[in-house]
Every structure is written in structure tokens, then in C-alpha cells.
Coordinates of C-alpha atoms in Angstrom, one line a residue:
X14 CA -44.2 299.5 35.0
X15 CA -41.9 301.1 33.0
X16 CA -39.8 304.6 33.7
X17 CA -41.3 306.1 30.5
X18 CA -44.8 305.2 31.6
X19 CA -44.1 306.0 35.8
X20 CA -42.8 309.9 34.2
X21 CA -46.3 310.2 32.6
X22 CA -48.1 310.0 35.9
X23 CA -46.5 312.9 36.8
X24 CA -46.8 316.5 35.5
X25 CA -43.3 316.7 35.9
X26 CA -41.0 314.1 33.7
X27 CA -39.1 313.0 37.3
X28 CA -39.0 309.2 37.4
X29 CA -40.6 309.5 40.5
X30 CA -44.2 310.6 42.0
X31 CA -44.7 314.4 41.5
X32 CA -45.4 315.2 45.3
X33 CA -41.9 313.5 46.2
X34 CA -40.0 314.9 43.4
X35 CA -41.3 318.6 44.5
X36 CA -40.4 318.0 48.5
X37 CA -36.8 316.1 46.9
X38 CA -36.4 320.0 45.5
X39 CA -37.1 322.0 48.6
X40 CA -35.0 319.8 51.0
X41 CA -31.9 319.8 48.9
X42 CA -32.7 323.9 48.4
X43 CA -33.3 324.1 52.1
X44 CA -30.2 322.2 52.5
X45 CA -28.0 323.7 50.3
X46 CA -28.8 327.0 51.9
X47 CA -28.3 326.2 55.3
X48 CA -24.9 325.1 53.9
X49 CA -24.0 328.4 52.9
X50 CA -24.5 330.6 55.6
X51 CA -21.9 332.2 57.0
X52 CA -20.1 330.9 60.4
X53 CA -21.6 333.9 62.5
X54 CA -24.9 333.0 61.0
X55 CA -25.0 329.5 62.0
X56 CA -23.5 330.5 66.0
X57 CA -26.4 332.8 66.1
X58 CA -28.8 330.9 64.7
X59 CA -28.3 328.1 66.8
X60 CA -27.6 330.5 69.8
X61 CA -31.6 331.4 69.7
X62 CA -32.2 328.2 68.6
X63 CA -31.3 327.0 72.1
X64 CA -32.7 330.4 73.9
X65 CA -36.2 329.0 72.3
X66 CA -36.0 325.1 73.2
X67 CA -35.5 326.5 76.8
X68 CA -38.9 327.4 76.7
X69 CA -39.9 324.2 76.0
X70 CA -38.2 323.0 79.0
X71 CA -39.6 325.9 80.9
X72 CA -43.1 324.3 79.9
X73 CA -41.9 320.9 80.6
X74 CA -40.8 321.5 84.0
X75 CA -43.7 323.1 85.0
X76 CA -46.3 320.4 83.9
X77 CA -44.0 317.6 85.5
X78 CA -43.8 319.6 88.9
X79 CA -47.5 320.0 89.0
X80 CA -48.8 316.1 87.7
X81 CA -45.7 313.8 87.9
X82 CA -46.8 312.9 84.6
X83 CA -44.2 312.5 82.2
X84 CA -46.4 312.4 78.7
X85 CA -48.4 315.8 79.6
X86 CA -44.7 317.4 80.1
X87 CA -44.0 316.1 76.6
X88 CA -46.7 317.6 75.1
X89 CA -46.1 320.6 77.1
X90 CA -42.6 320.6 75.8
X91 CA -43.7 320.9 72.1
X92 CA -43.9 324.7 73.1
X93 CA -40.0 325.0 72.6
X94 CA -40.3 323.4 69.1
X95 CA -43.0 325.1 68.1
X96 CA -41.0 328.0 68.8
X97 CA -38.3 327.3 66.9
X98 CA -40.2 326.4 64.1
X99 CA -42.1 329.8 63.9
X100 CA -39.2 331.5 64.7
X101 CA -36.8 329.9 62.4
X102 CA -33.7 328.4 64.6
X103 CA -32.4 325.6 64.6
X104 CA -31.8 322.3 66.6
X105 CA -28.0 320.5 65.8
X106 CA -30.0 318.0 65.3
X107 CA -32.7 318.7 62.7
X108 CA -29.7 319.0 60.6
X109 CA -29.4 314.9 59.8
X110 CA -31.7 315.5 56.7
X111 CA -31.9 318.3 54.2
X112 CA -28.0 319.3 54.8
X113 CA -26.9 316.0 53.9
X114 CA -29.2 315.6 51.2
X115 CA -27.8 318.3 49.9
X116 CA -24.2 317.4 50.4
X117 CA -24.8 314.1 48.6
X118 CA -26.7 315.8 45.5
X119 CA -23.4 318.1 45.0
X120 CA -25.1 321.1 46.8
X121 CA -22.5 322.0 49.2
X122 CA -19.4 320.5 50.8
X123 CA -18.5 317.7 54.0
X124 CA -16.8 321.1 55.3
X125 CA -19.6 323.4 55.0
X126 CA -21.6 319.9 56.7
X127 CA -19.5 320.3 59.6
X128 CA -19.4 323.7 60.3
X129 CA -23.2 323.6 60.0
X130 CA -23.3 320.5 62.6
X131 CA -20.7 322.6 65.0
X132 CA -21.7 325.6 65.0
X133 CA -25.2 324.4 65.4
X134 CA -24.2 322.6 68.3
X135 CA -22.5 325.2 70.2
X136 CA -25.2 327.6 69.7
X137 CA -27.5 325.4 70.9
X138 CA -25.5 324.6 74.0
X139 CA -24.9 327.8 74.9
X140 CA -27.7 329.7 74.6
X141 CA -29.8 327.0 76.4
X142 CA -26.9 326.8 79.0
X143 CA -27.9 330.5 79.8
X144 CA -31.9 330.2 79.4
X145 CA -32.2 327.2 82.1
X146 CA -29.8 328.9 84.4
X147 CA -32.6 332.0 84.6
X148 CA -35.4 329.5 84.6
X149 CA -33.7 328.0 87.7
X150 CA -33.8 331.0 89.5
X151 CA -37.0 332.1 88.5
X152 CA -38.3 328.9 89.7
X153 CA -36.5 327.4 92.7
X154 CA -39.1 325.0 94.0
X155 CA -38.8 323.2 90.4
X156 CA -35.3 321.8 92.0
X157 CA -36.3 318.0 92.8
X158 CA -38.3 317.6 89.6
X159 CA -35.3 318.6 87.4
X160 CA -32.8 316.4 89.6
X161 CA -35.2 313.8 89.2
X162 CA -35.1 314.1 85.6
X163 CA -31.4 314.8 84.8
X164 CA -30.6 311.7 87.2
X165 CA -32.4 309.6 84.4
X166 CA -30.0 310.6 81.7
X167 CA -26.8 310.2 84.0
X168 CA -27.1 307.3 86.1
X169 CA -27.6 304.4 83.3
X170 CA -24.5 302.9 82.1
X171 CA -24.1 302.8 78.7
X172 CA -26.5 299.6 77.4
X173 CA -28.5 298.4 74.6
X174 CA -31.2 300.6 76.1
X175 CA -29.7 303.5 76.1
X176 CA -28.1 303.1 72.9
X177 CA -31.3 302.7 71.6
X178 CA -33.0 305.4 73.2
X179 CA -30.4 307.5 71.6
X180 CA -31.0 306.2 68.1
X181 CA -34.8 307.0 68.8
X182 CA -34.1 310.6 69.9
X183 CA -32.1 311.1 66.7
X184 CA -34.8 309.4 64.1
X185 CA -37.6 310.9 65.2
X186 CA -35.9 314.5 65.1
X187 CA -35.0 313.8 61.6
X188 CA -38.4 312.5 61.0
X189 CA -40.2 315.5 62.3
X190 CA -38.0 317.3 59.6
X191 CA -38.9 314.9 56.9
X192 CA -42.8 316.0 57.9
X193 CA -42.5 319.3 57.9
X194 CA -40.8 319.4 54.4
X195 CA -43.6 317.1 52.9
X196 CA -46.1 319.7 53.1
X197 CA -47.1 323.4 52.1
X198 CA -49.2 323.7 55.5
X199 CA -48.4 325.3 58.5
X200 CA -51.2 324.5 60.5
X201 CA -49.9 320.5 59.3
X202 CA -46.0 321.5 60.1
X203 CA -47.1 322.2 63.4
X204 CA -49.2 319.5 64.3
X205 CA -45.6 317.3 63.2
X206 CA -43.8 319.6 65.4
X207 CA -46.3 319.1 68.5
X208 CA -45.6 315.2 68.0
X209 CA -42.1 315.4 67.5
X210 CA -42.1 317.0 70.7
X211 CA -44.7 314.8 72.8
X212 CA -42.7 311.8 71.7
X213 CA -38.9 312.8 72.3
X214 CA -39.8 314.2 75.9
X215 CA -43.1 312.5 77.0
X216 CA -41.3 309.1 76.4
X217 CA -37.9 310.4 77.8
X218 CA -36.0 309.8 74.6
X219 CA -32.2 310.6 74.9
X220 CA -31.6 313.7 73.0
X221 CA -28.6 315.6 72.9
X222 CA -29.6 318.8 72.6
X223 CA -32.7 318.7 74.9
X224 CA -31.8 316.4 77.5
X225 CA -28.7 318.6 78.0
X226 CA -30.7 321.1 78.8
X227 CA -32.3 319.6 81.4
X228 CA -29.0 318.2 82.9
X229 CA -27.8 321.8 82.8
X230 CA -31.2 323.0 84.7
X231 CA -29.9 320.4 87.5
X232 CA -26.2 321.5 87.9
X233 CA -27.4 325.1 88.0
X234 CA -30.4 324.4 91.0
X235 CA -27.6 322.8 92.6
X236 CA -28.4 319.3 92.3
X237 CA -25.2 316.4 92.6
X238 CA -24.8 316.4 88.9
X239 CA -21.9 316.9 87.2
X240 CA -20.8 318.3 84.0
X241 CA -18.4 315.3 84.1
X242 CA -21.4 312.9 84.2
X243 CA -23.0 315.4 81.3
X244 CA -20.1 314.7 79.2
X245 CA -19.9 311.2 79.5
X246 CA -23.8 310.8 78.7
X247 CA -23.7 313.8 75.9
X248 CA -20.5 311.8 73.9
X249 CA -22.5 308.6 73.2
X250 CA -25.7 310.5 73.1
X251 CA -24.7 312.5 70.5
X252 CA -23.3 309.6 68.0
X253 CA -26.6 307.5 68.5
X254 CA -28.4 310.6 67.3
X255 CA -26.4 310.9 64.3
X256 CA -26.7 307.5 63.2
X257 CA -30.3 307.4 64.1
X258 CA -31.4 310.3 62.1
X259 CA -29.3 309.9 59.2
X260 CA -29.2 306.1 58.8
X261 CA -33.3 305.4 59.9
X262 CA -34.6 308.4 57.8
X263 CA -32.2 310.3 55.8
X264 CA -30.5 306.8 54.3
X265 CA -33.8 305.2 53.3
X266 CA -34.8 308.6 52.1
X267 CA -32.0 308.8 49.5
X268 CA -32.5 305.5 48.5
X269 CA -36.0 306.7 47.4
X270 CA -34.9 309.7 45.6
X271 CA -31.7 308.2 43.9
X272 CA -32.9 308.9 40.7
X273 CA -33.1 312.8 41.2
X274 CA -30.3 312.8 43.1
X275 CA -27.7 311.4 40.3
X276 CA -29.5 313.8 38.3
X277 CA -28.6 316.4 40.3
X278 CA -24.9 315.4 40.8
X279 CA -24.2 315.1 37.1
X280 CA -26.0 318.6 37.3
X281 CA -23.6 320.2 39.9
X282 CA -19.9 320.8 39.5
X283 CA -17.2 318.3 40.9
X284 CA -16.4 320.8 43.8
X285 CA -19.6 322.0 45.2
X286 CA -17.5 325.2 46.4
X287 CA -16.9 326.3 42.4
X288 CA -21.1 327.4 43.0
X289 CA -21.2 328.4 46.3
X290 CA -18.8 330.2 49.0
X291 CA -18.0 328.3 51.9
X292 CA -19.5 331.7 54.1

């Protein structure tokens, strides 16, 4: 088929579907804004970002204490995303897609990029750091369940498992994203939400950003877990996430939309910091 006739399908002239070339817009908007937010911004955004995930690891705790069951907890865990979804935080790593989307169109900057990705990241850890720590107390007898599940994270050496696990965690994060931007719906953004949730926790997925969380929980109900063994984990947890999101979704996703994105790059000026300020 050719490009003249694939552009009359559409009501737009895109040489792509109309449904794809509208979500292409949003993400690299969405993108392009997150980009430009100020540093405080993005610490404080990412600060209740990780206040809100600890309630899904409030939820998840207290479904595994009560069952044992590992796939209820997941889908009791959704709570937290759903939560940060509503409430409009952020996860570091729900950041693999529409940033860098919008990096590669021209829309912003590799610096802007990583002081998204760090500040993300440090709000995250902190302010989830501080939510478990008042969970713990509120909830003492939860002790043995969240030793149990930190000790899953910590022990393994790094394998081919683990690795993989990692890569899973990140794709599926980035995949819930991808959802959530293909549709208008928010009854439909949530139902995405709920099963990016049920899967990364029900099946015990390594995830940076939530399994840290968790770990944390342990160290503060006094559990022998170390924020040595944490960092050793959270290092090669948190490259297999990056490469799993971006390289499983958000690769294969530009691919798709290369067309629209060289448009936008001949679109955009050479330094994507002429149009917007660096915040």
C-alpha cells in the first residue's frame, strides 16, 4: 500500500493510523512537559509519588499476612498505583516512555532526561522510606511477612533469573504507561493500572522502586537486612529496569512512530533548550 493511499485512511494526513498518530502527540506532549518542570517540582512530585506507592504496600502487606497468597497481595497492591495515577505522582520508573520519546522527537534535552530520572528517583525513595517506616509501627505483627518478602529480593545472587525478573519489572511499568496513554478513558486507564500492579507484585517482579520499599519495611521492623544487601540488589535492579522499559516498549514503540517522529525533529530546533528552559 502506498504512503499516499495509507494517509487517506486517516482523517489526519500522518503516514500512520489516526488513533496512533493522536496517542504519538500526547506522549511526546506528556513527555516534553514532564521535561520541563522545575527541579523542586520533580523532588516533590516524586516525594508523594513514593508517600502513595506506600499505600500499595500497606495493602500488600496486609493481604499477604492474612492468606500467604502472593497474587491476592498483587492485586491488592494496585491500590498504590491507582493512587498515583488519580493523584498524579510519579514512579522513576514510568518515566522509560513518554520522556524519552520526547527527548528523541527534539522536545527536550538528555539533561532535562536525567534530572527527571533523578530527581524522580530520590523522591520516590524517600518519601516511601518514611511511609513504610510508619506502617511498621503501625503494624508490628506484619514483621515476619515483610522479612519474608525482602529476603526474596536480597538473598539471590545475581543470575539469569534475576536479571530477567528485573527486565520484566521495567517492561511492564513502561507498558502500563504505554496503556494508559492509548486511551481517553479513565475507567480503561485504571483497569491497566490494576494489572500493572497485580502483575509486578503478585508475580514478585524485581522493581526498583517497589521492592525497595519493601526491603526498607524490613530494615525498619528490625529484620537482618541490610541497606548494604539493598544496595547491592537496588544497583543491578535498577539498570535491568531501564533497559527493560526502554528497549522492550519504548524502542519498538519508536520504531512504529518513526515517521512522526523525524517529522517532529526537523520540526524542533537543533537545541531543544532554544524552546524550552531547562526549569
Amino acid at each position: 500500500m502506498s504512503e499516499e493511499r495509507r494517509r487517506e485512511l486517516g482523517e489526519s494526513d500522518a503516514p500512520v493510523e489516526e488513533e496512533l498518530s493522536e496517542s504519538f502527540d500526547e506522549t511526546i506532549t506528556e513527555g516534553a512537559e514532564r521535561l520541563n518542570r522545575t527541579g523542586r517540582n520533580v523532588l516533590v512530585t516524586g516525594l508523594f509519588g513514593g508517600l502513595e506507592i506506600g499505600l500499595g504496600i500497606m495493602a500488600y502487606l496486609a493481604v499477604l499476612y492474612e492468606t500467604g497468597d502472593h497474587l491476592l497481595a498483587g492485586l491488592a497492591f494496585s491500590v498504590g498505583l491507582v493512587a498515583l495515577f488519580l493523584a498524579h505522582s510519579e514512579l522513576f520508573t514510568e518515566n522509560f516512555l513518554m520522556p524519552v520519546a520526547a527527548v528523541v522527537a527534539r522536545e527536550g534535552s538528555l539533561r532535562q532526561l536525567g534530572k527527571l530520572w533523578g530527581g524522580t528517583l530520590l523522591g520516590n525513595l524517600v518519601g516511601g522510606w518514611v511511609f513504610v517506616w510508619i506502617v511498621m509501627q503501625a503494624f508490628p505483627q506484619w514483621s515476619d511477612t515483610v522479612s519474608e518478602a525482602a529476603h526474596h529480593y536480597v538473598d539471590p545472587a545475581i543470575s539469569l533469573q534475576t536479571v530477567t525478573l528485573a527486565v520484566l519489572g521495567g517492561s511492564t511499568i513502561t507498558l502500563m504507561s504505554r496503556m494508559q496513554q492509548g486511551t481517553q478513558s479513565d475507567p480503561a486507564k485504571i483497569v491497566a493500572t490494576v494489572i500493572g500492579g497485580f502483575l509486578l507484585a503478585g508475580l514478585q517482579l524485581f522493581h526498583s522502586i517497589l521492592d525497595s520499599l519493601l526491603i526498607f519495611a524490613a530494615i525498619h521492623s528490625g529484620a537482618d537486612v541490610t541497606y548494604l544487601q539493598w544496595l547491592g540488589w537496588f544497583g543491578y535492579t535498577l539498570l535491568f529496569n531501564v533497559l527493560g522499559g526502554i528497549v522492550l516498549v519504548t524502542l519498538l514503540r519508536l520504531v512504529r512512530t518513526k515517521e512522526l517522529i523525524q517529522e517532529r525533529r526537523e520540526a524542533s530546533p537543533a537545541d531543544p533548550e532554544d524552546a524550552h528552559g531547562d526549569g
